[in-house]
mmCIF file of N, CA and C in Angstrom:
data_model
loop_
_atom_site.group_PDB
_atom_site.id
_atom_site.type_symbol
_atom_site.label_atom_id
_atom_site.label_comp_id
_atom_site.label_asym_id
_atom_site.label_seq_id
_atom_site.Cartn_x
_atom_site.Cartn_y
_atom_site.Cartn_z
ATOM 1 N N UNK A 1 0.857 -1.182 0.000
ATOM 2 C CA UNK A 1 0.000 0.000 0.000
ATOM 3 C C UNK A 1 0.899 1.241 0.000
ATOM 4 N N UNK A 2 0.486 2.162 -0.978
ATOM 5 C CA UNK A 2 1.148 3.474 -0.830
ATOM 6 C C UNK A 2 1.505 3.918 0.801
ATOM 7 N N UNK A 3 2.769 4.827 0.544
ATOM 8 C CA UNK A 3 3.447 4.837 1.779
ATOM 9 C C UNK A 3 3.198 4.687 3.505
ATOM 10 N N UNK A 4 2.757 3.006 3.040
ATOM 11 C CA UNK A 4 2.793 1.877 4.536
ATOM 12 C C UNK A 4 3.956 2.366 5.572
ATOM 13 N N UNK A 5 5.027 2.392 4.886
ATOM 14 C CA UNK A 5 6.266 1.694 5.516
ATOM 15 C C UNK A 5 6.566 2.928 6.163
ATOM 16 N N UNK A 6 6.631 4.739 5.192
ATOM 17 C CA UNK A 6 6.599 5.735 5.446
ATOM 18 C C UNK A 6 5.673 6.124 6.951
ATOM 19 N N UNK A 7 4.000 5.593 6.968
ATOM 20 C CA UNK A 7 3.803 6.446 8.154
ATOM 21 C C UNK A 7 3.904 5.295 9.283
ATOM 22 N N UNK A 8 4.539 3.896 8.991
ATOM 23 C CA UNK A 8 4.480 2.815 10.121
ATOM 24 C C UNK A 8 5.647 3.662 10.816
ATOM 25 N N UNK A 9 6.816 3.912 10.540
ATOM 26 C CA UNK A 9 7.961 4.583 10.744
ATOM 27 C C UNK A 9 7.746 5.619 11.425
ATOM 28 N N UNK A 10 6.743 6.696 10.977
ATOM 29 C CA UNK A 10 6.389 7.838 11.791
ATOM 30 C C UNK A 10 5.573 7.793 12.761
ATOM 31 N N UNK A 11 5.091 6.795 13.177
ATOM 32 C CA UNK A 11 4.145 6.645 14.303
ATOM 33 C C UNK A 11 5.636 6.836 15.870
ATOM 34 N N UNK A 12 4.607 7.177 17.345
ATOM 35 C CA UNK A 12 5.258 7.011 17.524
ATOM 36 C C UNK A 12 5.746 5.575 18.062
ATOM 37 N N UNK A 13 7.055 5.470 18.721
ATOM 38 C CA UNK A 13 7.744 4.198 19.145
ATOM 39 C C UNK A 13 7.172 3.388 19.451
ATOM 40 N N UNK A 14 6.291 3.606 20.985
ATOM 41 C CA UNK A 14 5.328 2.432 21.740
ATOM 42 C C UNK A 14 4.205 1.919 20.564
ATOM 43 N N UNK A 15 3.641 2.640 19.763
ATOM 44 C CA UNK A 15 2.687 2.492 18.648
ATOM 45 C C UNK A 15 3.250 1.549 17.200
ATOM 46 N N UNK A 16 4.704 1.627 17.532
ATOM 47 C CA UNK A 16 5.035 1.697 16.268
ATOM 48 C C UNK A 16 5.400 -0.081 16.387
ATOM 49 N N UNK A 17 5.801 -0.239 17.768
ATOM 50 C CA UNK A 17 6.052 -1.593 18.180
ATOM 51 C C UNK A 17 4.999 -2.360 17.796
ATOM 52 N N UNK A 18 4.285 -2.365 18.317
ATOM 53 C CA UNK A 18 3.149 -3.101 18.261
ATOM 54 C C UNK A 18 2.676 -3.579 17.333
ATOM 55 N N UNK A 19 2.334 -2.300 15.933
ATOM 56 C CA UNK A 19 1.868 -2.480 14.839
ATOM 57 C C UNK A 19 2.759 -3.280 14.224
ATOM 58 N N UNK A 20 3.891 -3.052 14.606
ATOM 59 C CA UNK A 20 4.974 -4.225 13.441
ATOM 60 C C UNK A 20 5.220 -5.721 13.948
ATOM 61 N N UNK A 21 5.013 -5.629 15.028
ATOM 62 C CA UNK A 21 4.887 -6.898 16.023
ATOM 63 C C UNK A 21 3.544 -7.254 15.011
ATOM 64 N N UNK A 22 2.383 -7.007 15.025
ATOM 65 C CA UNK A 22 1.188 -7.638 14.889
ATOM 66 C C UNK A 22 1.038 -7.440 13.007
ATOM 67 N N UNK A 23 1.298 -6.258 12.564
ATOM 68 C CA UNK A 23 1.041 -6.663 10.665
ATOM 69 C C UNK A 23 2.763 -6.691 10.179
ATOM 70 N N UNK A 24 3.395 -6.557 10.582
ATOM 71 C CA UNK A 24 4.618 -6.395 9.956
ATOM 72 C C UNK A 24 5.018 -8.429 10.468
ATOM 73 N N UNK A 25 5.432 -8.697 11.285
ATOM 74 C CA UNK A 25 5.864 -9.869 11.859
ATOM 75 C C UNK A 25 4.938 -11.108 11.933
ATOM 76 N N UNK A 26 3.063 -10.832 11.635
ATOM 77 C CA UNK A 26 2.390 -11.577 11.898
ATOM 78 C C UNK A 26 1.989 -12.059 13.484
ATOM 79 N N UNK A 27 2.081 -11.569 14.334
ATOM 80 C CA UNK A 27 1.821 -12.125 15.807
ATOM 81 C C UNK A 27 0.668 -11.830 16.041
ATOM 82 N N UNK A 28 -0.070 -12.610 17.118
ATOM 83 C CA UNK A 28 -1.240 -12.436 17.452
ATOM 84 C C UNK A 28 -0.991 -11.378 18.373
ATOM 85 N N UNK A 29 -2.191 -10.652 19.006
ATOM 86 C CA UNK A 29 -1.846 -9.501 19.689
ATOM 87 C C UNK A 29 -1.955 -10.038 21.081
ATOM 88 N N UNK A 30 -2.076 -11.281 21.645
ATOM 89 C CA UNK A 30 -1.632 -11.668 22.736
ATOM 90 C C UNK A 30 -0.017 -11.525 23.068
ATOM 91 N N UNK A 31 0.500 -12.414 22.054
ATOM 92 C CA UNK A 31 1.679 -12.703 21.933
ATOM 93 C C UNK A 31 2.360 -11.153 21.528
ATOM 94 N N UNK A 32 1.776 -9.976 20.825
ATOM 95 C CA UNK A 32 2.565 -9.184 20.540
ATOM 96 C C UNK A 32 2.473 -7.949 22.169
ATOM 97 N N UNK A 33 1.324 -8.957 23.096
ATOM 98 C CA UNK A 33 1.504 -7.736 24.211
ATOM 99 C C UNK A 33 2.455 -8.033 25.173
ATOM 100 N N UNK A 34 2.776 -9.754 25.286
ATOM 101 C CA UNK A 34 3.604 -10.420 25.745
ATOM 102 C C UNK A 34 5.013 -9.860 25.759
ATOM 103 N N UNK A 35 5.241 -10.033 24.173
ATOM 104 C CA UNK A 35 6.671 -9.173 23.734
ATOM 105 C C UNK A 35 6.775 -7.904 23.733
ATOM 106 N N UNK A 36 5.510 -6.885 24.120
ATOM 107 C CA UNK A 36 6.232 -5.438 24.427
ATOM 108 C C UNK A 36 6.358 -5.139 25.803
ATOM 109 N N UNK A 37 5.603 -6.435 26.768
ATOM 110 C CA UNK A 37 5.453 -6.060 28.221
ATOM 111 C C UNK A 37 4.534 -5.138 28.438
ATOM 112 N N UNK A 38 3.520 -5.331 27.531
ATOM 113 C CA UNK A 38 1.902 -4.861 28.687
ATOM 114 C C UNK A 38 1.037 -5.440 28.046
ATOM 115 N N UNK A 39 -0.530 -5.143 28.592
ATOM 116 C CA UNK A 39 -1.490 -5.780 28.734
ATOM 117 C C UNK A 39 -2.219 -6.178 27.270
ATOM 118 N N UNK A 40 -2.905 -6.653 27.308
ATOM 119 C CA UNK A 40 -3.514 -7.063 25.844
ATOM 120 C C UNK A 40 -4.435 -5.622 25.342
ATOM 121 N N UNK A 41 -4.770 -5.464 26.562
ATOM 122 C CA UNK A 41 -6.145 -4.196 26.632
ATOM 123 C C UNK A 41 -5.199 -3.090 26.127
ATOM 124 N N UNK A 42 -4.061 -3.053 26.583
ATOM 125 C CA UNK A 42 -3.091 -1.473 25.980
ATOM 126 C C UNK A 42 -2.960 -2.068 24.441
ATOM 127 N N UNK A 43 -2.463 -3.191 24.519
ATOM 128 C CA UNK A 43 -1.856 -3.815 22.817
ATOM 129 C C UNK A 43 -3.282 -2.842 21.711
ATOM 130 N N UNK A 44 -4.220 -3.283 21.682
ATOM 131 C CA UNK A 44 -5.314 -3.095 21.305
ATOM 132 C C UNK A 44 -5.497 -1.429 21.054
ATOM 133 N N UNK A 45 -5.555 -0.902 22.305
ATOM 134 C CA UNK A 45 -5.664 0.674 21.937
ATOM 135 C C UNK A 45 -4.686 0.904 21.196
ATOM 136 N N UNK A 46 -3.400 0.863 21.336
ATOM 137 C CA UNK A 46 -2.295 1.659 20.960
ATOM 138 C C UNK A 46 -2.298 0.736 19.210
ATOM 139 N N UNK A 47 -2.629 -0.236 18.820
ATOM 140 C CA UNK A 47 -3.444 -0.894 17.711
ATOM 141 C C UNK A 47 -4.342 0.189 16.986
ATOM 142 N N UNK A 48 -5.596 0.553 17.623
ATOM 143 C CA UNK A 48 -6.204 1.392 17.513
ATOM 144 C C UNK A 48 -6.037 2.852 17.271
ATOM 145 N N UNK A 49 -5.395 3.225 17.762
ATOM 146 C CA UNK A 49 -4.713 4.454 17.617
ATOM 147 C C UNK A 49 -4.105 4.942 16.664
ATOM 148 N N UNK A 50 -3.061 3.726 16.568
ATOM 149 C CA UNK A 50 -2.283 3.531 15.052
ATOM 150 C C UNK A 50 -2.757 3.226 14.096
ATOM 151 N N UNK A 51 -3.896 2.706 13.821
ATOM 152 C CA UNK A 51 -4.667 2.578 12.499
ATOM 153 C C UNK A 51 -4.833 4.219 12.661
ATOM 154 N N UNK A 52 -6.028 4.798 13.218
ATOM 155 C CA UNK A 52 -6.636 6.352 13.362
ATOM 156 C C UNK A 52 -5.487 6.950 12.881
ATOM 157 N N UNK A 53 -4.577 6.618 13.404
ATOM 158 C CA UNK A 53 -3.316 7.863 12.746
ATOM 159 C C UNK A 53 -3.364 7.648 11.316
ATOM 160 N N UNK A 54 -2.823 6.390 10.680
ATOM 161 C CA UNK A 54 -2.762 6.252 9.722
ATOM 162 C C UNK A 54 -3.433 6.244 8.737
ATOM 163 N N UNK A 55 -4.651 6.434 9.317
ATOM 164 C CA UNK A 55 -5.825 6.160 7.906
ATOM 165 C C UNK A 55 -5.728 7.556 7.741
ATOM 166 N N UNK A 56 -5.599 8.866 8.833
ATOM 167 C CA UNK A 56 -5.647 10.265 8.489
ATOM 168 C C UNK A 56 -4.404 10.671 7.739
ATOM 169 N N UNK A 57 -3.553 9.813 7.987
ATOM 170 C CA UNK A 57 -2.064 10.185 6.825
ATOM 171 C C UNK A 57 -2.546 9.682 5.229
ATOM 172 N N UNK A 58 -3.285 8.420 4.960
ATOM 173 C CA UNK A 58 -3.301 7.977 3.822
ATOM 174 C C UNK A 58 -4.465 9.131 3.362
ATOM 175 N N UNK A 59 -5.333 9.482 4.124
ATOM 176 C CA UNK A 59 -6.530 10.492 3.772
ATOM 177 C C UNK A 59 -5.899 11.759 2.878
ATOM 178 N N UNK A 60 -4.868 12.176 4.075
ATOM 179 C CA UNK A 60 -4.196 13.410 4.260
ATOM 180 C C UNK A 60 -3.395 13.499 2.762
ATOM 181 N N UNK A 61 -2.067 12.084 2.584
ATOM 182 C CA UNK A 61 -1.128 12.117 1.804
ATOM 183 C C UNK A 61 -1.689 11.714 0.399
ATOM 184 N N UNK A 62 -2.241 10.560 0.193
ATOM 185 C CA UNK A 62 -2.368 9.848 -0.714
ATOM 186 C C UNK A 62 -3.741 9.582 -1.043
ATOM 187 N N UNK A 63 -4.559 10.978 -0.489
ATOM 188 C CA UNK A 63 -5.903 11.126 -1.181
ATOM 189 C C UNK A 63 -6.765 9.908 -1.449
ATOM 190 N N UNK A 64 -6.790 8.789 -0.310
ATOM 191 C CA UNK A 64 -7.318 7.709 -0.043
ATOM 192 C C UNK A 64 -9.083 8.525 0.011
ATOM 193 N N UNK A 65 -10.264 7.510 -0.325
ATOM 194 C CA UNK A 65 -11.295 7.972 0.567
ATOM 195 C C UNK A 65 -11.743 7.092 1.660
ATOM 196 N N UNK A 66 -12.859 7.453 2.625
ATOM 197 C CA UNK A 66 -13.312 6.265 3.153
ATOM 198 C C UNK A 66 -14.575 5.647 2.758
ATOM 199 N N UNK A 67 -15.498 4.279 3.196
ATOM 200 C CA UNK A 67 -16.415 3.986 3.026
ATOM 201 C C UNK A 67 -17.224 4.359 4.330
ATOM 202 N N UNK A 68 -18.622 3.805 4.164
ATOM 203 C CA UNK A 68 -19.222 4.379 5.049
ATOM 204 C C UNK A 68 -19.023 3.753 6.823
ATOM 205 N N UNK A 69 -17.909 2.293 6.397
ATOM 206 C CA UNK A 69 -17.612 1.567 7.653
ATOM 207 C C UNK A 69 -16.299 1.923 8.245
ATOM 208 N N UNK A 70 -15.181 3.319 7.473
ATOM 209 C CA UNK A 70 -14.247 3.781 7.974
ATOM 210 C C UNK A 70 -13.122 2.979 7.350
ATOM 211 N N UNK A 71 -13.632 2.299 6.171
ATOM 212 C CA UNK A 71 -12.217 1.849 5.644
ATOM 213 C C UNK A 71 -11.841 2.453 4.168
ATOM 214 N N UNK A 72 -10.401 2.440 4.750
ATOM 215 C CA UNK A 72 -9.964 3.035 3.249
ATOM 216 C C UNK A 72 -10.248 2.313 1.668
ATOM 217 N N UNK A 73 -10.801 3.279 0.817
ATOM 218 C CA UNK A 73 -11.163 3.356 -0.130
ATOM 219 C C UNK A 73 -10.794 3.889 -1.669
ATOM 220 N N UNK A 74 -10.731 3.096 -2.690
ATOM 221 C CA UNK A 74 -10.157 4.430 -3.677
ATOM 222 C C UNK A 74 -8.628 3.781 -4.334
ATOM 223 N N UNK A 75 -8.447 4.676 -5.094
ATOM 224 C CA UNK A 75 -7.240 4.448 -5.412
ATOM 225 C C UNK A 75 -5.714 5.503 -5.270
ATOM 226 N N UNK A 76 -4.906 4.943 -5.261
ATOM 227 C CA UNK A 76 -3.872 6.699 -4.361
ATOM 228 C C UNK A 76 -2.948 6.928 -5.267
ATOM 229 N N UNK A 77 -3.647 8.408 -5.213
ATOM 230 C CA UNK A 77 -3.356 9.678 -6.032
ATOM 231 C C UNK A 77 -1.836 10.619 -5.245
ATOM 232 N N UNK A 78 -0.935 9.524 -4.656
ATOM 233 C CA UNK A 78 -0.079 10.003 -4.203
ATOM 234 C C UNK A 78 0.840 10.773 -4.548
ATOM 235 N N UNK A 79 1.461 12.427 -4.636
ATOM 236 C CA UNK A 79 2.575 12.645 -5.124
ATOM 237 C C UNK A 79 3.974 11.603 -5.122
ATOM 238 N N UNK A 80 4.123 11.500 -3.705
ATOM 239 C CA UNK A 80 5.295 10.678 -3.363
ATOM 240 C C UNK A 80 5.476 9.430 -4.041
ATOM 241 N N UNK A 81 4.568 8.754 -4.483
ATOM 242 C CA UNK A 81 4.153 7.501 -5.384
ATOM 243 C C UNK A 81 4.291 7.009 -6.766
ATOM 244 N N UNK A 82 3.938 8.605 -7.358
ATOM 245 C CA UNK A 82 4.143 8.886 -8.861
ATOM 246 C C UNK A 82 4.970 8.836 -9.254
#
């Protein structure tokens, strides 16, 4: 997906763990709360969070749209991409 790797990178650290622990590495988010040392319930928000960030960067950068269930949509009209 247009620049994934770009805003996984810019998230911050504690956020950034996680997400790569769980879509980058494949781990379940038990196992990825295990390996950052906290709770499943934090794994999840800070999960959460990091999508919200990112869907407003792909919105923001790469002129993504959404559907009416909040997922990205469309095709990207990215400068950085072109």
């Amino acid at each position: 997906v247009c620049c994934f790797d770009k805003f996984l990178n810019e998230l911050p650290q504690e956020y950034q763990e996680v997400m790569k622990l769980v879509y980058v590495d494949g781990k379940p988010q038990k196992e990825a709360a295990e390996l950052a040392g906290i709770s499943l319930a934090n794994t999840k928000a800070r999960i959460r969070r990091s999508k919200t960030i990112m869907k407003n960067r792909f919105k923001e950068c790469c002129k993504y749209d959404t559907d009416v269930n909040g997922r990205l949509t469309g095709q990207s009209k990215c400068a950085l991409c072109e």
